[in-house]
Amino acid sequence: MVKGVINGIPVEVKAGTTILEAAKQVQINIPTLCKHPDLISSAACGLCVVKIKKLNRMLRACTTPLEEGMDVQTHDPEIVETRRTVLELILSNHPNDCLTCGRNNNCELQKLVADFGIREESFEKFVKEIPADDSTGTIVLEPQKCIKCGRCVEVCQDIQNVWALSFLERGVHTRISPAGDIKLAESPCVQCGQCSAHCPTGAIFEKDDTAKVWRAIQDPEKYCVVQIAPAVRVAIGEAFGFPLGTNLTRKLYALLRRLGFEAVFDTNFGADVTIMEEASEFVERFVHKKGTLPLITTCCPSWVDFMEKFHPDMIDHFSSCKSPHEIVGALAKTYFAKEKKIDPSKMVMVSIMPCTSKKYEITRTGEMFASGFQDVDIAITTRELARMIKQAGLDFSHLPEENPDHLLGDYTGAGVIFGATGGVMEAAIRTAYFLITEQKLPKVEFENVRGLKGVKETSVSVDGQEVRIAVAHGLANVEFVLDKIREAKRKKEPVPYHFVEVMACPGGCVGGGGQPYGVTDELRTARARGIYGDDEGSALRCSHENPYVQKLYNEFLGKPLGKKSHHLLHTAYKSRPIYKR
Amino acid sequence: MDAAQLEKDVSEIAGDWKNKEGNLIMILHRIQSKYGYVPREVSLEISKHLDIPLARIYEVITFYNYFKLEPPGKCTISVCMGTACYLKGAPTLLNELERVLGITEGQTTKDGMFRVEVVRCLGCCGLAPVLTVDGKIYQGVKKNEIGEIISKYAAEENGGNGGHKEKP
């Protein structure tokens, strides 16, 4: 521990703690535009300068550790004036597009400029013209609005290990771009959207598909249906002042009906179906030795894309099961349409997702058209839904609570935990245990797969056999798991794991790239708490217990991994080039 | 470029440096002296060979002024923008070059004939403003001489006088 003084207040922190962090302990927030709790300090923006007594210069609080006896001043007229100059310099390279910017009213730069009361631009404007890049159809790059904080580059390279984004050139010519000024769609980008979730300004944001949704809702010819992903319900409230992690599932059902959707489904139901298929797949491979172990989960389209580009040698390990929202999409246009006598060609399925990559997934391969139509027509993010709610003038907090539409709406606790890292694994084990032993689990919670540790390794005993498990989230953490698998293969040793779950985004879908801004581990934990609370409060906690899942198999699909299931609920993978040029 | 040849070249050059720290810059140097620039196919090959992400390679290439991403022209025209040359009218010379050739600094004409680049101080400030064509120095250049210099080299390349370069 080291002791110091900040603004005259004594403070004691662990050695190595930066002044920026130490100041928070004495209720002081030092402004910064580049430092993010997920990332190593890059000291790029220069806003967090502070004075240290006996030292004749200002230092950056984000990279300077508090030292024994240090006497720090974080705010005085000269420091404030310096910060104002830094902001004015940033503004001189930033376009004045605030009113029509995707981050209007939600921009870290705009907020600081307002806080500092900057009323005029005192430096000559120099904004380099760089065209926007919307080639992916999921994430839009507007490098002109980039303030070169480096967060997106760090997330893309260090947290996700994708290396789609980089800083090219230097000085005033520095810009974010894929290697060699190619389009993002031609780069290794897996469209996880973590860059957009970490960008302080409007330089990277999700492609807005809300207009498409409004058009579909308004079209009298169309029958517009919707589904919400597990992680959306515990994050949407942040945009409306609810406490962090509040679970708004049933208010959301009411809200979506009032937005004009004719039927409201839940992706959690699809998650229960995913588990029926995936747990059966696991039993096939683990018990009946048909297929490669470990089985690796495939609910996350960014992970699928990452694997197809960087690790095609792992394709045999992949579960062929589609992700939950694709399953709901395929079933809506076949099973639901048949039961309710609706023409599936008139049906529009909208998925509300915590994820930018789902926009890509809906046309990923031919199997996404299994119903004979595009199974999911439009995917929008939590952020886009928040805007739609505001446009519709709905008073979220006073809305009544409603139930989803049956057949594709009712879910178990196993379905909802898909939204947090480890959730798919936990849900799958609950059902796999039943499939193998035909007995009820004495305890359904598997605490060892929960939480924010990058790689979680554990094992469970099923029918006297040890099932070895790994759960990884944040794509840079995957390498460790895959290397272990490859190493065992090379040495012809027993597999290190039988079952592996991977989610591209840190924290899983609760930390998805399409979720409300400002994500930190604290927020990921709060959202996950909401999810696990929903599970605990559920009467049924295993997917196979869901009466509507049972009805689906009895009356429509037959059995898991059967012919119809295979056609509607499964997909295939192929190696893809890392760079298209 | 022939893929097998390219792989052989990269493997040869990279082989010398494979496990040495700071190898990327050394390898890029060797590549550029071999090809005159760093072609994208070569960068992709280096990326595979050394397991360095392509993005990192491009970060390095674009950070240093020295590395080129486009093939050099048959003639490289370098305009000195050092202080003396700058004050003596180098920017006017550069503008004129860009106007006549229809390219901007750092680019090569479509026919691959001329490349224009800017350099910092050639160390002969007494001769300002200075430009060089393929290393040959032209001193005290005036705007209206640009056209003449270019046509001379263009004519030579077209077989005008057997590649013999006259003194200015």
Coordinates of N, CA and C in Angstrom, one line a residue, chain A residues 316-473:
Chain A
D316 N -14.8 -29.4 -37.5 CA -15.4 -30.7 -37.0 C -16.0 -30.6 -35.6
H317 N -15.4 -29.8 -34.8 CA -15.8 -29.7 -33.4 C -17.1 -28.9 -33.2
F318 N -17.4 -28.1 -34.2 CA -18.5 -27.2 -34.1 C -19.9 -27.9 -34.0
S319 N -20.7 -27.4 -33.1 CA -22.1 -27.9 -33.1 C -22.7 -27.3 -34.4
S320 N -23.5 -28.2 -35.0 CA -24.2 -27.7 -36.2 C -25.5 -26.9 -35.9
C321 N -25.8 -26.8 -34.6 CA -27.0 -26.2 -34.2 C -27.0 -24.7 -34.5
K322 N -28.1 -24.2 -35.0 CA -28.2 -22.7 -35.2 C -28.3 -22.0 -33.9
S323 N -28.2 -20.7 -34.0 CA -28.3 -19.8 -32.8 C -29.8 -19.7 -32.5
P324 N -30.2 -19.4 -31.2 CA -31.6 -19.4 -30.8 C -32.5 -18.5 -31.7
H325 N -32.1 -17.3 -32.1 CA -33.0 -16.4 -32.8 C -33.2 -16.9 -34.2
E326 N -32.3 -17.6 -34.8 CA -32.5 -18.2 -36.1 C -33.5 -19.3 -36.0
I327 N -33.4 -20.0 -34.9 CA -34.4 -21.1 -34.7 C -35.8 -20.6 -34.5
V328 N -35.9 -19.5 -33.7 CA -37.3 -18.9 -33.6 C -37.7 -18.4 -35.0
G329 N -36.8 -17.8 -35.7 CA -37.2 -17.3 -37.1 C -37.7 -18.5 -38.0
A330 N -36.9 -19.6 -38.0 CA -37.3 -20.7 -38.9 C -38.7 -21.3 -38.4
L331 N -38.8 -21.4 -37.1 CA -40.1 -22.0 -36.6 C -41.3 -21.1 -36.7
A332 N -41.0 -19.8 -36.7 CA -42.2 -18.8 -36.8 C -42.8 -19.0 -38.2
K333 N -41.9 -19.1 -39.2 CA -42.4 -19.1 -40.6 C -42.8 -20.5 -41.1
T334 N -42.7 -21.5 -40.2 CA -43.2 -22.9 -40.5 C -44.2 -23.3 -39.5
Y335 N -43.8 -23.6 -38.3 CA -44.6 -24.2 -37.2 C -45.7 -23.2 -36.8
F336 N -45.3 -21.9 -36.4 CA -46.3 -20.9 -36.0 C -47.2 -20.6 -37.1
A337 N -46.7 -20.3 -38.3 CA -47.5 -19.9 -39.4 C -48.6 -21.0 -39.7
K338 N -48.1 -22.3 -39.6 CA -49.1 -23.4 -39.9 C -50.2 -23.4 -38.9
E339 N -49.7 -23.4 -37.6 CA -50.7 -23.4 -36.5 C -51.7 -22.3 -36.5
K340 N -51.2 -21.1 -36.8 CA -52.1 -19.9 -36.8 C -52.6 -19.6 -38.2
K341 N -52.4 -20.4 -39.1 CA -52.8 -20.2 -40.5 C -52.5 -18.8 -41.1
I342 N -51.2 -18.5 -41.0 CA -50.7 -17.2 -41.5 C -49.8 -17.5 -42.7
D343 N -49.9 -16.7 -43.7 CA -49.1 -16.9 -44.9 C -47.6 -16.5 -44.6
P344 N -46.7 -17.4 -44.5 CA -45.3 -17.1 -44.1 C -44.7 -16.1 -45.0
S345 N -45.1 -16.0 -46.3 CA -44.5 -15.0 -47.2 C -44.8 -13.6 -46.8
K346 N -45.9 -13.4 -45.9 CA -46.3 -12.1 -45.5 C -45.7 -11.8 -44.1
M347 N -45.0 -12.8 -43.6 CA -44.5 -12.6 -42.2 C -43.1 -11.9 -42.2
V348 N -43.0 -10.9 -41.3 CA -41.7 -10.3 -41.1 C -41.2 -10.5 -39.7
M349 N -40.1 -11.2 -39.6 CA -39.5 -11.5 -38.3 C -38.4 -10.5 -37.9
V350 N -38.6 -9.8 -36.8 CA -37.6 -8.9 -36.3 C -36.9 -9.4 -35.1
S351 N -35.6 -9.5 -35.0 CA -34.9 -9.9 -33.8 C -34.3 -8.7 -33.1
I352 N -34.5 -8.6 -31.9 CA -33.9 -7.5 -31.1 C -32.8 -8.2 -30.3
M353 N -31.6 -7.7 -30.6 CA -30.4 -8.4 -30.2 C -29.4 -7.5 -29.5
P354 N -28.5 -8.0 -28.6 CA -27.5 -7.2 -27.9 C -26.3 -7.0 -28.8
C355 N -26.4 -7.4 -30.1 CA -25.3 -7.8 -30.9 C -25.4 -7.1 -32.3
T356 N -24.3 -6.7 -32.8 CA -24.2 -6.1 -34.2 C -24.1 -7.3 -35.2
S357 N -23.4 -8.4 -34.8 CA -23.1 -9.5 -35.7 C -24.4 -10.2 -36.1
K358 N -25.5 -10.1 -35.4 CA -26.7 -10.8 -35.8 C -27.2 -10.2 -37.1
K359 N -26.9 -9.0 -37.3 CA -27.3 -8.4 -38.6 C -26.6 -9.1 -39.8
Y360 N -25.4 -9.6 -39.5 CA -24.7 -10.4 -40.5 C -25.2 -11.8 -40.6
E361 N -25.5 -12.4 -39.4 CA -25.9 -13.8 -39.3 C -27.2 -14.1 -40.1
I362 N -28.1 -13.1 -40.2 CA -29.4 -13.4 -40.8 C -29.3 -13.8 -42.3
T363 N -28.2 -13.5 -42.9 CA -28.0 -13.9 -44.3 C -26.7 -14.7 -44.5
R364 N -26.2 -15.3 -43.4 CA -24.9 -15.9 -43.4 C -24.7 -17.0 -44.4
T365 N -25.7 -17.9 -44.4 CA -25.6 -19.0 -45.4 C -27.0 -19.4 -45.8
G366 N -27.1 -20.3 -46.8 CA -28.4 -20.7 -47.3 C -29.3 -21.3 -46.2
E367 N -28.7 -21.8 -45.1 CA -29.5 -22.4 -44.1 C -30.3 -21.4 -43.3
M368 N -30.0 -20.1 -43.5 CA -30.7 -19.1 -42.8 C -32.1 -18.8 -43.6
F369 N -32.3 -19.6 -44.6 CA -33.5 -19.5 -45.4 C -34.3 -20.8 -45.3
A370 N -34.2 -21.5 -44.2 CA -34.7 -22.9 -44.1 C -36.2 -23.0 -44.2
S371 N -36.9 -21.9 -43.9 CA -38.4 -21.9 -43.9 C -38.8 -21.8 -45.3
G372 N -37.9 -21.5 -46.2 CA -38.3 -21.2 -47.6 C -38.3 -19.7 -47.8
F373 N -38.2 -18.9 -46.7 CA -38.1 -17.5 -46.8 C -36.9 -17.1 -45.9
Q374 N -36.5 -15.8 -45.9 CA -35.4 -15.4 -45.0 C -36.0 -15.6 -43.6
D375 N -35.4 -16.4 -42.8 CA -36.0 -16.8 -41.5 C -36.1 -15.6 -40.5
V376 N -35.1 -14.8 -40.5 CA -35.1 -13.5 -39.7 C -34.9 -12.4 -40.7
D377 N -35.9 -11.5 -40.8 CA -35.8 -10.4 -41.8 C -34.9 -9.3 -41.4
I378 N -35.0 -8.9 -40.2 CA -34.3 -7.7 -39.7 C -33.8 -8.0 -38.3
A379 N -32.5 -7.6 -38.0 CA -32.0 -7.7 -36.7 C -31.6 -6.3 -36.2
I380 N -32.1 -5.9 -35.1 CA -31.7 -4.6 -34.6 C -31.1 -4.8 -33.2
T381 N -30.3 -3.8 -32.8 CA -29.6 -3.9 -31.5 C -30.5 -3.3 -30.4
T382 N -30.0 -3.5 -29.1 CA -30.7 -2.9 -28.0 C -30.7 -1.4 -28.1
R383 N -29.6 -0.8 -28.6 CA -29.5 0.6 -28.8 C -30.6 1.1 -29.8
E384 N -30.8 0.4 -30.8 CA -31.8 0.8 -31.8 C -33.2 0.7 -31.2
L385 N -33.4 -0.4 -30.5 CA -34.7 -0.5 -29.8 C -35.0 0.7 -28.9
A386 N -34.0 1.1 -28.1 CA -34.2 2.2 -27.2 C -34.6 3.5 -28.0
R387 N -34.0 3.7 -29.2 CA -34.4 4.8 -30.0 C -35.9 4.7 -30.5
M388 N -36.3 3.5 -30.9 CA -37.6 3.2 -31.3 C -38.7 3.5 -30.2
I389 N -38.3 3.1 -29.0 CA -39.2 3.3 -27.9 C -39.4 4.8 -27.7
K390 N -38.3 5.6 -27.8 CA -38.4 7.0 -27.5 C -39.2 7.7 -28.7
Q391 N -38.9 7.2 -29.9 CA -39.7 7.7 -31.0 C -41.2 7.5 -30.9
A392 N -41.5 6.4 -30.3 CA -43.0 6.0 -30.1 C -43.6 6.7 -28.9
G393 N -42.7 7.4 -28.1 CA -43.2 8.1 -26.9 C -43.8 7.2 -25.9
L394 N -43.3 6.0 -25.7 CA -43.9 5.1 -24.8 C -43.2 5.3 -23.4
D395 N -44.1 5.4 -22.4 CA -43.6 5.6 -21.0 C -43.3 4.2 -20.4
F396 N -42.1 3.8 -20.6 CA -41.6 2.5 -20.2 C -41.9 2.1 -18.8
S397 N -41.6 3.0 -17.9 CA -41.7 2.6 -16.5 C -43.2 2.4 -16.0
H398 N -44.1 3.0 -16.7 CA -45.5 2.8 -16.3 C -46.3 1.8 -17.1
L399 N -45.6 1.1 -18.0 CA -46.3 0.1 -18.9 C -46.7 -1.1 -18.0
P400 N -47.8 -1.7 -18.4 CA -48.2 -3.0 -17.6 C -47.2 -4.1 -18.0
E401 N -47.3 -5.2 -17.3 CA -46.6 -6.4 -17.6 C -47.4 -7.4 -18.4
E402 N -46.9 -7.9 -19.4 CA -47.7 -8.9 -20.2 C -47.0 -10.2 -20.5
N403 N -47.6 -11.1 -21.1 CA -47.0 -12.4 -21.4 C -46.7 -12.5 -22.9
P404 N -45.8 -13.4 -23.2 CA -45.4 -13.5 -24.7 C -46.5 -14.3 -25.4
D405 N -46.5 -14.3 -26.7 CA -47.4 -15.2 -27.4 C -46.9 -16.6 -27.3
H406 N -47.8 -17.5 -27.1 CA -47.5 -18.9 -26.9 C -46.9 -19.6 -28.2
L407 N -46.5 -20.7 -28.1 CA -45.8 -21.6 -29.1 C -44.3 -21.2 -29.2
L408 N -44.0 -19.9 -29.3 CA -42.6 -19.6 -29.4 C -42.1 -18.5 -28.4
G409 N -42.9 -18.4 -27.3 CA -42.6 -17.4 -26.3 C -42.2 -17.8 -24.9
D410 N -42.7 -18.9 -24.5 CA -42.5 -19.3 -23.1 C -41.2 -20.0 -22.9
Y411 N -40.5 -19.7 -21.9 CA -39.1 -20.2 -21.7 C -38.8 -20.7 -20.3
T412 N -37.7 -21.4 -20.2 CA -37.3 -21.9 -18.8 C -36.1 -21.1 -18.4
G413 N -35.7 -21.3 -17.2 CA -34.5 -20.6 -16.7 C -33.2 -20.9 -17.5
A414 N -33.2 -22.1 -18.1 CA -32.0 -22.5 -18.9 C -31.9 -21.6 -20.1
G415 N -33.1 -21.2 -20.7 CA -33.1 -20.3 -21.9 C -32.5 -19.0 -21.6
V416 N -32.9 -18.4 -20.5 CA -32.5 -17.0 -20.3 C -31.0 -16.8 -20.0
I417 N -30.4 -17.9 -19.3 CA -29.0 -17.7 -19.0 C -28.0 -17.7 -20.1
F418 N -28.5 -18.0 -21.3 CA -27.7 -17.9 -22.6 C -27.1 -16.5 -22.7
G419 N -27.7 -15.5 -22.0 CA -27.2 -14.1 -22.2 C -25.9 -13.8 -21.4
A420 N -25.5 -14.7 -20.5 CA -24.2 -14.5 -19.8 C -23.2 -15.5 -20.1
T421 N -21.9 -15.2 -20.1 CA -20.9 -16.2 -20.4 C -21.0 -17.4 -19.4
G422 N -20.9 -18.6 -20.0 CA -21.1 -19.8 -19.3 C -22.5 -20.3 -19.3
G423 N -23.5 -19.5 -19.7 CA -24.9 -19.8 -19.7 C -25.3 -20.9 -20.6
V424 N -24.8 -20.9 -21.8 CA -25.1 -22.0 -22.8 C -24.6 -23.3 -22.2
M425 N -23.4 -23.3 -21.7 CA -22.8 -24.5 -21.1 C -23.7 -25.0 -20.0
E426 N -24.0 -24.1 -19.1 CA -24.8 -24.5 -17.9 C -26.1 -25.1 -18.3
A427 N -26.8 -24.5 -19.3 CA -28.1 -24.9 -19.7 C -28.0 -26.3 -20.4
A428 N -26.9 -26.4 -21.2 CA -26.7 -27.7 -21.9 C -26.4 -28.8 -21.0
I429 N -25.6 -28.6 -19.9 CA -25.3 -29.6 -19.0 C -26.6 -30.1 -18.2
R430 N -27.4 -29.1 -17.9 CA -28.7 -29.4 -17.2 C -29.5 -30.5 -18.0
T431 N -29.6 -30.2 -19.3 CA -30.4 -31.2 -20.1 C -29.6 -32.4 -20.5
A432 N -28.3 -32.3 -20.7 CA -27.5 -33.5 -21.1 C -27.5 -34.4 -19.9
Y433 N -27.4 -33.9 -18.7 CA -27.5 -34.8 -17.5 C -28.7 -35.6 -17.5
F434 N -29.9 -34.9 -17.9 CA -31.1 -35.7 -17.9 C -31.1 -36.7 -19.0
L435 N -30.6 -36.3 -20.2 CA -30.6 -37.2 -21.3 C -29.8 -38.5 -21.0
I436 N -28.7 -38.3 -20.3 CA -27.8 -39.4 -20.0 C -28.3 -40.3 -18.9
T437 N -28.8 -39.6 -17.8 CA -29.1 -40.4 -16.6 C -30.6 -40.6 -16.4
E438 N -31.4 -39.8 -17.2 CA -32.9 -39.8 -17.1 C -33.3 -39.5 -15.7
Q439 N -32.4 -38.7 -15.0 CA -32.8 -38.3 -13.6 C -32.7 -36.8 -13.5
K440 N -33.4 -36.3 -12.5 CA -33.4 -34.8 -12.3 C -32.1 -34.4 -11.6
L441 N -31.5 -33.3 -12.0 CA -30.3 -32.9 -11.3 C -30.6 -32.4 -9.9
P442 N -29.8 -32.9 -8.9 CA -30.0 -32.4 -7.5 C -29.9 -30.9 -7.4
K443 N -28.9 -30.4 -8.1 CA -28.7 -28.9 -8.0 C -28.4 -28.4 -9.5
V444 N -29.2 -27.4 -9.9 CA -29.1 -27.0 -11.3 C -28.0 -26.0 -11.6
E445 N -27.6 -25.3 -10.5 CA -26.6 -24.2 -10.7 C -25.2 -24.8 -10.8
F446 N -24.5 -24.3 -11.8 CA -23.1 -24.6 -11.9 C -22.2 -23.4 -11.8
E447 N -21.9 -23.0 -10.5 CA -21.3 -21.7 -10.3 C -19.9 -21.6 -11.0
N448 N -19.3 -22.7 -11.2 CA -17.9 -22.7 -11.8 C -17.8 -22.2 -13.2
V449 N -19.0 -22.2 -13.9 CA -18.9 -21.7 -15.3 C -19.4 -20.2 -15.4
R450 N -19.8 -19.7 -14.2 CA -20.2 -18.3 -14.2 C -19.1 -17.3 -13.9
G451 N -19.4 -16.0 -14.1 CA -18.4 -15.0 -13.8 C -17.5 -14.6 -14.9
L452 N -16.7 -13.6 -14.6 CA -16.0 -12.8 -15.7 C -14.5 -13.3 -16.0
K453 N -14.1 -14.4 -15.3 CA -12.8 -14.9 -15.6 C -12.7 -15.3 -17.1
G454 N -11.6 -14.9 -17.8 CA -11.5 -15.1 -19.2 C -11.7 -16.5 -19.7
V455 N -11.0 -17.5 -19.0 CA -11.2 -18.9 -19.4 C -11.6 -19.6 -18.1
K456 N -12.7 -20.3 -18.1 CA -13.2 -21.1 -17.0 C -13.1 -22.5 -17.3
E457 N -12.3 -23.3 -16.5 CA -12.2 -24.7 -16.8 C -12.7 -25.4 -15.5
T458 N -13.5 -26.4 -15.8 CA -14.1 -27.2 -14.7 C -14.5 -28.5 -15.2
S459 N -15.0 -29.4 -14.3 CA -15.6 -30.6 -14.8 C -16.8 -31.0 -13.9
V460 N -17.7 -31.7 -14.5 CA -18.9 -32.2 -13.8 C -19.0 -33.7 -13.9
S461 N -19.5 -34.3 -12.9 CA -19.6 -35.8 -13.0 C -21.1 -36.1 -13.4
V462 N -21.1 -36.9 -14.5 CA -22.4 -37.3 -15.1 C -22.4 -38.8 -15.1
D463 N -23.3 -39.4 -14.4 CA -23.4 -40.9 -14.4 C -22.0 -41.5 -14.2
G464 N -21.3 -41.0 -13.2 CA -20.0 -41.5 -12.9 C -18.9 -41.2 -13.9
Q465 N -19.2 -40.5 -14.9 CA -18.2 -40.1 -15.9 C -17.9 -38.6 -15.8
E466 N -16.6 -38.3 -15.9 CA -16.2 -36.9 -15.8 C -16.4 -36.2 -17.1
V467 N -17.1 -35.1 -17.1 CA -17.3 -34.2 -18.3 C -16.4 -33.0 -18.1
R468 N -15.3 -32.9 -18.9 CA -14.4 -31.7 -18.8 C -14.9 -30.6 -19.7
I469 N -14.9 -29.4 -19.1 CA -15.6 -28.2 -19.7 C -14.6 -27.0 -19.7
A470 N -14.7 -26.3 -20.8 CA -14.1 -24.9 -20.8 C -15.0 -23.9 -21.3
V471 N -15.0 -22.7 -20.7 CA -15.8 -21.6 -21.2 C -14.9 -20.4 -21.4
A472 N -14.9 -19.9 -22.6 CA -14.1 -18.7 -22.9 C -14.9 -17.6 -23.5
H473 N -14.6 -16.3 -23.1 CA -15.3 -15.2 -23.7 C -14.2 -14.1 -23.9

